[in-house]
Tab-separated table of C-alpha atoms and ligand atoms in Angstrom:
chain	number	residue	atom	x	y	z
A	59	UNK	CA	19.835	25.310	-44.005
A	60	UNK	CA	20.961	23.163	-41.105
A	61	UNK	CA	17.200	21.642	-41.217
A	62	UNK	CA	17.386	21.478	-45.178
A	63	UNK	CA	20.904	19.267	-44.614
A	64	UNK	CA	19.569	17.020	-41.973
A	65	UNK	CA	16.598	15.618	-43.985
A	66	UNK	CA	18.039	15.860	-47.580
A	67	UNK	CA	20.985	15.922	-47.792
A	68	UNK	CA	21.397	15.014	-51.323
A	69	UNK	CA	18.977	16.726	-53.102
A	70	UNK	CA	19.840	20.163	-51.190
A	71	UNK	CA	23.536	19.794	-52.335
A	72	UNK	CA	22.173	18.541	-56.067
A	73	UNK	CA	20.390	22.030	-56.156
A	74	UNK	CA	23.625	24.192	-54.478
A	75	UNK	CA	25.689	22.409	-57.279
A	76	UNK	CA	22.910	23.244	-60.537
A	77	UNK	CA	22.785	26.876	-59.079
A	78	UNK	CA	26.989	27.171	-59.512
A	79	UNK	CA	26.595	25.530	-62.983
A	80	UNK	CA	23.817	28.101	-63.796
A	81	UNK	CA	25.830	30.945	-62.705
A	82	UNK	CA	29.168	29.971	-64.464
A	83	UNK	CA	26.615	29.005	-67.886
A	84	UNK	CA	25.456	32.699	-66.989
A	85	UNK	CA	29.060	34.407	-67.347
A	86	UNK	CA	29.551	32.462	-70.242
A	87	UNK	CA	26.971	33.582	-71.839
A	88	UNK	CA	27.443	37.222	-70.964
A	89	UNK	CA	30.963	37.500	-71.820
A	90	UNK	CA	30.729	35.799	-74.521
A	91	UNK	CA	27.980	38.144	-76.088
A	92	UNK	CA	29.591	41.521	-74.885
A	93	UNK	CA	33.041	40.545	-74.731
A	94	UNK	CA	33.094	39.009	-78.274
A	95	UNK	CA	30.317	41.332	-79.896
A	96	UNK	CA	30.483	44.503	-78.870
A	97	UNK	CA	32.953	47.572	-78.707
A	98	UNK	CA	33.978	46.523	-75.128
A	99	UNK	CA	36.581	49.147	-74.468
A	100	UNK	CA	39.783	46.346	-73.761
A	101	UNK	CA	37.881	44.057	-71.532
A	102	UNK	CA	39.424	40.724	-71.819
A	103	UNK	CA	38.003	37.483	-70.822
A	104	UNK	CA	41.123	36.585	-68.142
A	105	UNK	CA	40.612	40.056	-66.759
A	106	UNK	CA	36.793	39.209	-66.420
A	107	UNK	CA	36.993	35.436	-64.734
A	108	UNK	CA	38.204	36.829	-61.010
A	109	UNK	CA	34.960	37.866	-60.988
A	110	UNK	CA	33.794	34.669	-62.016
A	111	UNK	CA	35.076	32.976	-58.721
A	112	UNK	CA	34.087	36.106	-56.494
A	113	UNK	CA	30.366	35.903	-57.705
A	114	UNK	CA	30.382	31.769	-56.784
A	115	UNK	CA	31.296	32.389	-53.394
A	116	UNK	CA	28.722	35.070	-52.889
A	117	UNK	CA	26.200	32.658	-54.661
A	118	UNK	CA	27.047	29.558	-52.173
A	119	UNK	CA	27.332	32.584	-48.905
A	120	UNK	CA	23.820	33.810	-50.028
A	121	UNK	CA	22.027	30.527	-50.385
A	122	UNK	CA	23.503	29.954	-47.016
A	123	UNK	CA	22.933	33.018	-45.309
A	124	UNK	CA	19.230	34.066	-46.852
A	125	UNK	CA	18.135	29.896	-47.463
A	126	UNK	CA	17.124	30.785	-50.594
A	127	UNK	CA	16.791	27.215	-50.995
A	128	UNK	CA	13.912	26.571	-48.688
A	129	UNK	CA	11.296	23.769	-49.376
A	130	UNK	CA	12.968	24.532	-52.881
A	131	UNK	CA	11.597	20.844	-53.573
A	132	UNK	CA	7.645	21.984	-53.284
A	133	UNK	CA	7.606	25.901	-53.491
A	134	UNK	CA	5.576	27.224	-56.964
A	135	UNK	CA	6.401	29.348	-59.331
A	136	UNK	CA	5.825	32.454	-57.752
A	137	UNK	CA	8.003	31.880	-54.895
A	138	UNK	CA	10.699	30.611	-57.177
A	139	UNK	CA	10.608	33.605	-58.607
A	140	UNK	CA	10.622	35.740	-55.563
A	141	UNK	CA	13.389	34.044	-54.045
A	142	UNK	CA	15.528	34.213	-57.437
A	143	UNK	CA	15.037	38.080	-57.437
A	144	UNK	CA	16.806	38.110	-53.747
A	145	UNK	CA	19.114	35.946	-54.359
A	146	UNK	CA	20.299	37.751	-57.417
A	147	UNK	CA	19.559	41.071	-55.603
A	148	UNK	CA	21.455	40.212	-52.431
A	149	UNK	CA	23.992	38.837	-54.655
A	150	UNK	CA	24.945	41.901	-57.065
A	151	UNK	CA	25.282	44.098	-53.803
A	152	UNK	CA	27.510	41.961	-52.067
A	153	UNK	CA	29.410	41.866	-55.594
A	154	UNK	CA	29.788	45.242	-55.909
A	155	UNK	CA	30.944	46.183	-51.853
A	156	UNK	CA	33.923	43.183	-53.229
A	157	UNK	CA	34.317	45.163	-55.808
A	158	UNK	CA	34.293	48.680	-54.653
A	159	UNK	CA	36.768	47.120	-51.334
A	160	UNK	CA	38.926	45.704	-53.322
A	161	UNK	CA	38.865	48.931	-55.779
A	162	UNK	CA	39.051	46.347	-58.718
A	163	UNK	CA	35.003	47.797	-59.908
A	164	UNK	CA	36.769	49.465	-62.414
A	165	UNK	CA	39.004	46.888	-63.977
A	166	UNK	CA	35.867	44.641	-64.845
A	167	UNK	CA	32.770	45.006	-67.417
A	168	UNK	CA	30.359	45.887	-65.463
A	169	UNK	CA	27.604	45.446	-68.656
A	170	UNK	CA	28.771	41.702	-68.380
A	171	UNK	CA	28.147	41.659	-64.796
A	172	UNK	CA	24.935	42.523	-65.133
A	173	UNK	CA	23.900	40.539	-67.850
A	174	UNK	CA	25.332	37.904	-66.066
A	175	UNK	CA	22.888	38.016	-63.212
A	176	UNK	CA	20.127	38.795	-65.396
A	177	UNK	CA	20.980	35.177	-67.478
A	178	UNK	CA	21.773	33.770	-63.880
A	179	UNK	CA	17.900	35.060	-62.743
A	180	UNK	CA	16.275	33.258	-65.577
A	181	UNK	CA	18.511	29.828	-65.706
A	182	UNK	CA	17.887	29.926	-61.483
A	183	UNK	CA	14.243	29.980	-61.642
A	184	UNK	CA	14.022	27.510	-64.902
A	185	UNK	CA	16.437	25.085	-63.781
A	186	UNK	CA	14.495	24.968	-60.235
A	187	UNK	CA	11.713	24.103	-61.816
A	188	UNK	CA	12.959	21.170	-64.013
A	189	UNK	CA	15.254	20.012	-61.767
A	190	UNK	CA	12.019	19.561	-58.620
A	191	UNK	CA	10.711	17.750	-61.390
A	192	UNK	CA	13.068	15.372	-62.471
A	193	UNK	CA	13.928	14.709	-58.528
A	194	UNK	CA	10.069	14.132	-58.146
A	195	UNK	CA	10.042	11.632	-60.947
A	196	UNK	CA	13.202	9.496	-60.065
A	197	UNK	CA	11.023	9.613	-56.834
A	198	UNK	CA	10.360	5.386	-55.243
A	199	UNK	CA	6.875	5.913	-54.807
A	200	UNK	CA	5.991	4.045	-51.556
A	201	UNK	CA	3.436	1.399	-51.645
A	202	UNK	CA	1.267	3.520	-49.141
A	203	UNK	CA	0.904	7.108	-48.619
A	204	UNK	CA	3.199	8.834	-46.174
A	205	UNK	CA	2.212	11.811	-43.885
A	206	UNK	CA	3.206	14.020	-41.325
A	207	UNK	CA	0.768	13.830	-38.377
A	208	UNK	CA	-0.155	16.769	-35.984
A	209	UNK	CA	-1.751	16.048	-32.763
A	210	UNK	CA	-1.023	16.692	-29.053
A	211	UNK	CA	0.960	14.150	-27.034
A	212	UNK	CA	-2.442	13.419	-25.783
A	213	UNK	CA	-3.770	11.836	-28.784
A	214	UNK	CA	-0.650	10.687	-30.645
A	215	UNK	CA	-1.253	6.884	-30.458
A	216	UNK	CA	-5.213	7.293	-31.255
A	217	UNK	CA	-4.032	9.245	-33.942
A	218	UNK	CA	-1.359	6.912	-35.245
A	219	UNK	CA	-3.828	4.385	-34.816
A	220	UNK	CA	-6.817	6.526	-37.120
A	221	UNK	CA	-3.955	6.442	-39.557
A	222	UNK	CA	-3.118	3.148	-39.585
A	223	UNK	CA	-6.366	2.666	-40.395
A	224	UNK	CA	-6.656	4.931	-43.411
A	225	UNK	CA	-3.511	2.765	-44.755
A	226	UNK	CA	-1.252	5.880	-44.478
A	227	UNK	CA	2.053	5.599	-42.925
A	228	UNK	CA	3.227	8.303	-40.037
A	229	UNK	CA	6.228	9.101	-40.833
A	230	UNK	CA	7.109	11.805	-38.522
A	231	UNK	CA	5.172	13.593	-35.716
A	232	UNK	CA	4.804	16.649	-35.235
A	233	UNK	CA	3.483	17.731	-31.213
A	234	UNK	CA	1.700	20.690	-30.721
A	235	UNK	CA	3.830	20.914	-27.585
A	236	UNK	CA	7.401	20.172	-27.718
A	237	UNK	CA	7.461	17.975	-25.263
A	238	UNK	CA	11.334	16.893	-25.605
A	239	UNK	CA	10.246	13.416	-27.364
A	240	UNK	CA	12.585	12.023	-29.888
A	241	UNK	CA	10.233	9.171	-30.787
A	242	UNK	CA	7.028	7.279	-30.850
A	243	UNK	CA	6.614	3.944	-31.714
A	244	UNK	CA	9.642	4.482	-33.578
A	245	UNK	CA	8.575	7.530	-35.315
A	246	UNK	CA	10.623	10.506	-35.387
A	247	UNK	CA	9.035	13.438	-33.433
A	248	UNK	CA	10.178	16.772	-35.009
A	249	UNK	CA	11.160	19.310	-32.461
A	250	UNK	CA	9.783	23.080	-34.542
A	251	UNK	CA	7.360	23.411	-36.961
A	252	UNK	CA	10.025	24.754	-39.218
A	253	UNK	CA	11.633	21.701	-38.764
A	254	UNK	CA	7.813	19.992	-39.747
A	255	UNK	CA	7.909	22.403	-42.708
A	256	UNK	CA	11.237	21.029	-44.045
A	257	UNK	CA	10.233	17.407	-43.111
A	258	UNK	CA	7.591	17.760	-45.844
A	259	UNK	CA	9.488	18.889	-48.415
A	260	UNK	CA	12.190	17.062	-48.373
A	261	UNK	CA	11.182	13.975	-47.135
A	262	UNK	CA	8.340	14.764	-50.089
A	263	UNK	CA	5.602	13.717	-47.816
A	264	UNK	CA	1.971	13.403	-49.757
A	265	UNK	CA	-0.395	14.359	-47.138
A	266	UNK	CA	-0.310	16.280	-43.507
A	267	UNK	CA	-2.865	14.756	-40.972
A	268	UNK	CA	-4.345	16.650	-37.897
A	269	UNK	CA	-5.964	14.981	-35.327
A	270	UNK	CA	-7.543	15.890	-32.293
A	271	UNK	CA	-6.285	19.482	-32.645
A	272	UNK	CA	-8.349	21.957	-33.544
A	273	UNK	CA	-6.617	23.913	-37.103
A	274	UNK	CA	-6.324	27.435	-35.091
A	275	UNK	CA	-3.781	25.541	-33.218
A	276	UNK	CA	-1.393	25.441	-36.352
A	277	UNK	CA	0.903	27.926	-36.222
A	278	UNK	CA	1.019	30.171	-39.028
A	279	UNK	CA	4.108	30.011	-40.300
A	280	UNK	CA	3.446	25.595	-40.838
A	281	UNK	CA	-0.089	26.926	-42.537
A	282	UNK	CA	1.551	29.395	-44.778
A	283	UNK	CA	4.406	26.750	-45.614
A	284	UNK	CA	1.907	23.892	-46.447
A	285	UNK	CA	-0.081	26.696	-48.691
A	286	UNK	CA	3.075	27.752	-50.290
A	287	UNK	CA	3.960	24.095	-51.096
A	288	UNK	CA	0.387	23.336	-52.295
A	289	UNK	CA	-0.475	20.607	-49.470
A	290	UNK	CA	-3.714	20.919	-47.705
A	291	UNK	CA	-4.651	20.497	-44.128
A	292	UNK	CA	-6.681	16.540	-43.760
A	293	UNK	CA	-8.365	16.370	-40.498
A	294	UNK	CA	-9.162	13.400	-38.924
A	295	UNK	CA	-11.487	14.256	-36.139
A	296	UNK	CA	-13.340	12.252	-33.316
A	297	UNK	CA	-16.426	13.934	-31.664
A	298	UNK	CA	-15.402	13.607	-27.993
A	299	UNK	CA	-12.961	12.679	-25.566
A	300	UNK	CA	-13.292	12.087	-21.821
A	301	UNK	CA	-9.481	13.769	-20.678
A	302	UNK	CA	-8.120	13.780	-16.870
A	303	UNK	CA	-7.867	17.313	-15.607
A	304	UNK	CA	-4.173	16.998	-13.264
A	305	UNK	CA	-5.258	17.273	-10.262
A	306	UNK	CA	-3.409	17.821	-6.353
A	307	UNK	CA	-4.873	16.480	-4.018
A	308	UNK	CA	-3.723	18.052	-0.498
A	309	UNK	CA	-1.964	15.670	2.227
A	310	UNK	CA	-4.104	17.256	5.023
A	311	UNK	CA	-8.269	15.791	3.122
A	312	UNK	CA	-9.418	18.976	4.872
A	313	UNK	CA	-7.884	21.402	2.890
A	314	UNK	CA	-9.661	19.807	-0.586
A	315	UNK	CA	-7.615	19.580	-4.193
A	316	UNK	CA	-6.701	21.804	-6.805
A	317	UNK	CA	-7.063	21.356	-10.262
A	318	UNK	CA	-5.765	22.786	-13.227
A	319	UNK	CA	-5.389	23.762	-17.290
A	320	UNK	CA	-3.043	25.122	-18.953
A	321	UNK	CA	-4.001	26.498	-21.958
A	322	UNK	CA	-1.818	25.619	-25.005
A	323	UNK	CA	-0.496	22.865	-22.699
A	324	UNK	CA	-3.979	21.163	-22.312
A	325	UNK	CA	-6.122	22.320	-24.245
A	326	UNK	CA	-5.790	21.034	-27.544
A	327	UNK	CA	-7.722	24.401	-28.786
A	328	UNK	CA	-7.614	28.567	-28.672
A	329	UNK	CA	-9.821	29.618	-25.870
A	330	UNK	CA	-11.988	32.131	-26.538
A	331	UNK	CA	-14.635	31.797	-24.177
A	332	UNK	CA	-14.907	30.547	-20.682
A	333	UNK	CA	-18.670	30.346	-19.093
A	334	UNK	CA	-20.083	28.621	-16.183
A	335	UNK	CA	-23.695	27.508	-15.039
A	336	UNK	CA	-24.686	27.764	-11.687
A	337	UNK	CA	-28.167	27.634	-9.374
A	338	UNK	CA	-30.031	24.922	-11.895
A	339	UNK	CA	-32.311	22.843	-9.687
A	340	UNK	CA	-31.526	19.345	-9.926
A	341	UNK	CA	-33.126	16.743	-12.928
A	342	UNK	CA	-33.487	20.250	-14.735
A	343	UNK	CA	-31.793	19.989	-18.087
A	344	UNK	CA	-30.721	22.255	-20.456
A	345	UNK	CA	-28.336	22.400	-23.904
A	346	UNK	CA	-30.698	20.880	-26.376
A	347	UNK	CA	-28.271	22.215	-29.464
A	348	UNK	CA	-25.502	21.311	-31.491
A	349	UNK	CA	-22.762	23.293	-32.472
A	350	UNK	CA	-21.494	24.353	-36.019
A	351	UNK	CA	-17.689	25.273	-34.864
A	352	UNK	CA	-17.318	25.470	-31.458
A	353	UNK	CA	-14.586	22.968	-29.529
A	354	UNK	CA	-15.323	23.226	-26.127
A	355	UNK	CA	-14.239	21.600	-22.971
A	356	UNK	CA	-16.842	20.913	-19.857
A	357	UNK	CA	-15.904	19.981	-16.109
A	358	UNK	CA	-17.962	19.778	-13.211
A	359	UNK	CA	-15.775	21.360	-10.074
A	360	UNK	CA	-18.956	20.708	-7.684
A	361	UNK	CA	-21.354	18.098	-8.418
A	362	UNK	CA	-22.963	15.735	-10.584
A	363	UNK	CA	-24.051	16.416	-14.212
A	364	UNK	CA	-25.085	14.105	-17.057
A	365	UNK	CA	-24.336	14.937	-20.621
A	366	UNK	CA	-26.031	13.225	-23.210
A	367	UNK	CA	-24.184	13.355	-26.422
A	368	UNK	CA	-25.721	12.603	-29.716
A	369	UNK	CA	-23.802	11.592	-32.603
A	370	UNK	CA	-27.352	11.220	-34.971
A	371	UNK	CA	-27.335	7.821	-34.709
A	372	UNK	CA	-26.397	6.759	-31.230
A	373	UNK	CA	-26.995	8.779	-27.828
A	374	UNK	CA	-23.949	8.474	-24.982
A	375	UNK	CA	-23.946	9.610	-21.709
A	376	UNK	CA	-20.722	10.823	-19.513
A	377	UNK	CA	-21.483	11.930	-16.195
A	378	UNK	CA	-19.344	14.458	-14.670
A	379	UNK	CA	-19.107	13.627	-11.266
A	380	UNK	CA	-15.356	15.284	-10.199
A	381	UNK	CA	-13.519	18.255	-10.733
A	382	UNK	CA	-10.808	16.137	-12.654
A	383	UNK	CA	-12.693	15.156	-15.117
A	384	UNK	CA	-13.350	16.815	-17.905
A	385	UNK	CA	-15.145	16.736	-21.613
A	386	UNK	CA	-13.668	17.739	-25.056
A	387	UNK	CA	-16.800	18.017	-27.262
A	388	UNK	CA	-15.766	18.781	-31.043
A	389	UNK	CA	-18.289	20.129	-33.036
A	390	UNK	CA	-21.137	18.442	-34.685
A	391	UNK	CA	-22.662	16.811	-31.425
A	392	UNK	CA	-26.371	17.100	-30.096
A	393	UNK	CA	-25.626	17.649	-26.695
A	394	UNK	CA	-28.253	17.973	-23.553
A	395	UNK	CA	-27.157	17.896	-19.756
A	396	UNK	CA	-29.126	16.964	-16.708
A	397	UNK	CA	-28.415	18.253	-13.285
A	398	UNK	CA	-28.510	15.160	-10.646
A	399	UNK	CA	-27.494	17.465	-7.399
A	400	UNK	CA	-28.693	20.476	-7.611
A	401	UNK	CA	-26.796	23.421	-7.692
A	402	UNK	CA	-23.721	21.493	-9.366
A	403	UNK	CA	-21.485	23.677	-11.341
A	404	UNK	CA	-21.164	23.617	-15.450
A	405	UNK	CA	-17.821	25.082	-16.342
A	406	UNK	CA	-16.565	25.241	-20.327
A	407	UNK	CA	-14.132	26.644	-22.120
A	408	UNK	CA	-14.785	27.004	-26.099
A	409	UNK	CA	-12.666	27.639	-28.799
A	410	UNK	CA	-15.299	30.667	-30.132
A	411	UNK	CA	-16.911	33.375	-29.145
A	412	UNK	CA	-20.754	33.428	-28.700
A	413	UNK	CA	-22.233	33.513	-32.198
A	414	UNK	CA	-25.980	32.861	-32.294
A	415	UNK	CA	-25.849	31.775	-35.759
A	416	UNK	CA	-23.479	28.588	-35.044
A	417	UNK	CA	-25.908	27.144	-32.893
A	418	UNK	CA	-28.529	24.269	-34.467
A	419	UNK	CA	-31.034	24.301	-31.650
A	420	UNK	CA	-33.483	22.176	-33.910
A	421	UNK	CA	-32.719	18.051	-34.298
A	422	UNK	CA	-34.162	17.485	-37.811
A	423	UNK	CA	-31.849	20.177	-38.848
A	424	UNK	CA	-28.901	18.852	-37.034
A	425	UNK	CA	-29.893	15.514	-38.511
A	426	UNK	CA	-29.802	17.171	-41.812
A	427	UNK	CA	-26.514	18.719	-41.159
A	428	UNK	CA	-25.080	15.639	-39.888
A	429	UNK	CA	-25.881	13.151	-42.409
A	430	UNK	CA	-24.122	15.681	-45.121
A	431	UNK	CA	-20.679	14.964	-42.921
A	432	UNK	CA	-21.371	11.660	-41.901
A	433	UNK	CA	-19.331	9.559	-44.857
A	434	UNK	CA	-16.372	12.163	-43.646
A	435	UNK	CA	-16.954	10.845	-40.243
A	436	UNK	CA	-16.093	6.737	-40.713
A	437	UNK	CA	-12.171	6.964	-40.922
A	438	UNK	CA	-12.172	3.639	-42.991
A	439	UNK	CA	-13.866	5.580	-45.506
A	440	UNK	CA	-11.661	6.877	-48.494
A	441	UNK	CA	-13.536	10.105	-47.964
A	442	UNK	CA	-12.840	10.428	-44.556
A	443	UNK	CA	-9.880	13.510	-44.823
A	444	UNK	CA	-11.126	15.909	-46.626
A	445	UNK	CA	-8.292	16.331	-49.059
A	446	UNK	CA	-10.152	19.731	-50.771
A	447	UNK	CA	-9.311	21.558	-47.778
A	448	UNK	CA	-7.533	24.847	-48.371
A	449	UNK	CA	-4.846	25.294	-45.877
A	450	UNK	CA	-6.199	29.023	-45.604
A	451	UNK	CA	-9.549	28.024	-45.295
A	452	UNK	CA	-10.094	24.798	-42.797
A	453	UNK	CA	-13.325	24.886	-42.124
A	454	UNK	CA	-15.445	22.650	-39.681
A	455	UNK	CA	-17.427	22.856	-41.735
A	456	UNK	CA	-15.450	19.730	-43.878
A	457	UNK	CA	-14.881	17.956	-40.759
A	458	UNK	CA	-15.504	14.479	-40.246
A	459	UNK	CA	-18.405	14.677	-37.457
A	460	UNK	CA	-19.390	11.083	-36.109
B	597	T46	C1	-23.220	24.556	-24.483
B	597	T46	C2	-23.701	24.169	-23.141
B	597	T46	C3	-22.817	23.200	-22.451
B	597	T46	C4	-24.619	34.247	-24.249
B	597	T46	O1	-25.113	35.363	-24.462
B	597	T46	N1	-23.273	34.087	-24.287
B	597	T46	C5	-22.693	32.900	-24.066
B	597	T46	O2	-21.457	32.814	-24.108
B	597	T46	C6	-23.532	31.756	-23.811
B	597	T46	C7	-22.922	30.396	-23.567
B	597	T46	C8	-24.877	31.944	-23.779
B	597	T46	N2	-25.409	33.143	-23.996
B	597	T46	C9	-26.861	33.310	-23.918
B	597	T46	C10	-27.657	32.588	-24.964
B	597	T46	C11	-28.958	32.284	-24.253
B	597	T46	O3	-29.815	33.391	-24.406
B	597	T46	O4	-27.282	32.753	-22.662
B	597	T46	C12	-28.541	32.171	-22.795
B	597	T46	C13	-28.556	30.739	-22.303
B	597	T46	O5	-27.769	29.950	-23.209
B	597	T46	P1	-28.184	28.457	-23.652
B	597	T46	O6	-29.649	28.296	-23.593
B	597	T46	O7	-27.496	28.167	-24.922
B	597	T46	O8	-27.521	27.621	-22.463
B	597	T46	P2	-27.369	26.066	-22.393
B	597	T46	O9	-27.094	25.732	-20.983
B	597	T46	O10	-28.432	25.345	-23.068
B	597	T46	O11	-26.021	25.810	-23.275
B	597	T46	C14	-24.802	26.306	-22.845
B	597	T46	C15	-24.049	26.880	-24.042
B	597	T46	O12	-24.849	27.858	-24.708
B	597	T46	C16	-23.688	25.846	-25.067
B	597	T46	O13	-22.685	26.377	-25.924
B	597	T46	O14	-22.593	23.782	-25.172
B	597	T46	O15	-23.986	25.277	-22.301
């Protein structure tokens, strides 16, 4: 609730305020049908409105206690009308321990009480869903579309920068490590992904951008929020990235450096896999494949290798010639490497485990496969974000590849 308050203030209390209204329209209602209409056994209305005030304190206490009003703004029908069946169910218990403490159960209608909640149940979930509505529609619309962006502090400003491009404006941040940052080029960083979750309801962000963070990354709680409010995952990818392994070098030269990775820390994806190459000859070369899914990241702790990366349409080579330097390859990339010392040492770590099947080892076909994803892969392009994406179903295989 505390998250709900800090970035809507307004339209959180507008929905506290129609949930009172609904309740109080709901006693009305009931008291007025079995008070007036039926053989009520002496139950008077003045008896009856104690209750009234008891069951609005409980209301405001349980949309408190149980946020009952989370991501209100976005959530569908079904979760409306889950959260208006514990709301209510929460509610009518608490009522009756009041009741049954204060030994007043007695004095009150307890038919009206209950068809009290069961009006409140169906004026909560209806008035939820034209009140998101007309909030939606008194909406500004902003000239450009406004996102979320999730990325790793290491690609935050290529990321702003992909979204610049795509005319979309950051609006907050969210880092896959919380890193403590407030802001970034003047855009606020949010600290939890709870806190993202909120962001993009009430802020009533259009799109959520990843970049340079491979989807298992997301926890599942933001996934199942985006799901629940019906926004899908649009992932802006690049193909590789040359990163700087940390690296401590000892005082005394004789006694070498040591270099390290930390995985959620540096690794901007799940490791599943770690495998090494060792004992190739030198000018031997290997690879000679692309892959379907696999994120991996190469370093060389002893020697020289060249890796030739192939994009389909223009061939790169990064040589790996120190332990602190190291090679995020996303997916989609022809990729062959060529030993220049022998006996130099291929290390990776990949984001899947070995799967045959998500190899291409043959270049028309990765040629084929590429130039299906290759209008994804030009971030000017409209087309670039995928925007069919389930959330429950990000796929590389709708990922930009260039
Ligand atoms: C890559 C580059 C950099 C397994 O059984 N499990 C494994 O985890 C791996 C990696 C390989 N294998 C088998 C498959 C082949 O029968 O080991 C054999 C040699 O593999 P491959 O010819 O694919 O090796 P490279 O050096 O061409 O490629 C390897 C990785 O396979 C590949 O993912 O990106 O290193």
């Amino acid at each position: 609730m505390r998250i709900e308050l800090r970035y809507g203030k307004a339209k959180y209390i507008s929905f506290i305020i129609l949930d009172v209204l609904c309740l109080l329209l709901a006693n009305v209602l009931a008291s007025w049908l079995y008070l007036n209409h039926t053989e009520t056994g002496g139950y008077t209305y003045t008896q009856y409105s104690p209750v009234v005030l008891i069951m609005v304190v409980i209301d405001i206490l349980v949309t408190a206690l149980l946020n009952t009003l989370c991501r209100v703004l976005r959530r569908g029908t079904q979760r409306e009308i889950k959260e208006g069946i514990k709301h209510i169910s929460v509610s009518f218990v608490l009522l009756a321990v009041v009741l049954f403490f204060l030994r007043a159960g007695a004095a009150y209608s307890r038919v009206t009480v209950f068809l009290a909640y069961t009006f409140y149940f169906l004026f909560f979930v209806g008035s939820h869903i034209v009140w998101k509505r007309v909030l939606q529609s008194l909406r500004k619309r902003p000239e450009r579309k406004t996102a979320i962006l999730m990325t790793t502090d290491r690609f935050v400003d290529e990321g702003i920068d992909q979204l610049e491009k795509l005319h979309i404006d950051v609006k907050n941040i969210w880092l896959l490590k919380n890193l403590d940052i407030k802001t970034i080029k003047d855009i606020d960083v949010v600290g939890t992904y709870e806190e993202a979750a909120s962001v993009i309801c009430w802020k009533m962000l259009d799109k959520v951008y990843i970049y340079g963070l491979d989807h298992h990354m997301v926890p599942g709680y933001l996934l199942k929020a985006c799901r629940e409010m019906r926004l899908k995952f649009n992932l802006v990818d690049f193909n590789y990235r040359i990163i700087e392994i940390k690296t401590i070098e000892n005082k005394d030269p004789a006694m070498g450096a040591l270099s390290f990775l930390e995985g959620k820390r540096d690794i901007p994806f799940p490791i599943r896999r770690v495998y090494w190459i060792t004992k190739t000859e030198a000018e031997r070369r290997r690879g000679f494949h692309a892959h379907k899914l696999n994120c991996q990241l190469l370093f060389c702790p002893y020697g020289v290798i060249d890796i030739i990366l192939d994009d389909g349409q223009k061939r790169t080579t990064v040589t790996l010639d120190r332990p602190g330097k190291g090679l995020l390859l996303m997916p989609g990339l022809w990729r062959e490497m060529v030993w220049k010392q022998s006996d130099s040492v291929l290390c990776v770590l990949a984001s899947e485990y070995y799967e045959a099947k998500e190899y291409i080892r043959d270049y028309d076909e990765f040629i084929e496969y590429n130039s299906r994803y290759r209008d994804l892969a030009d971030p000017l392009k409209e087309s670039a974000a995928p925007e069919t994406v389930p959330a429950e179903s990000v796929s590389r295989e709708t990922v930009s590849v260039s």
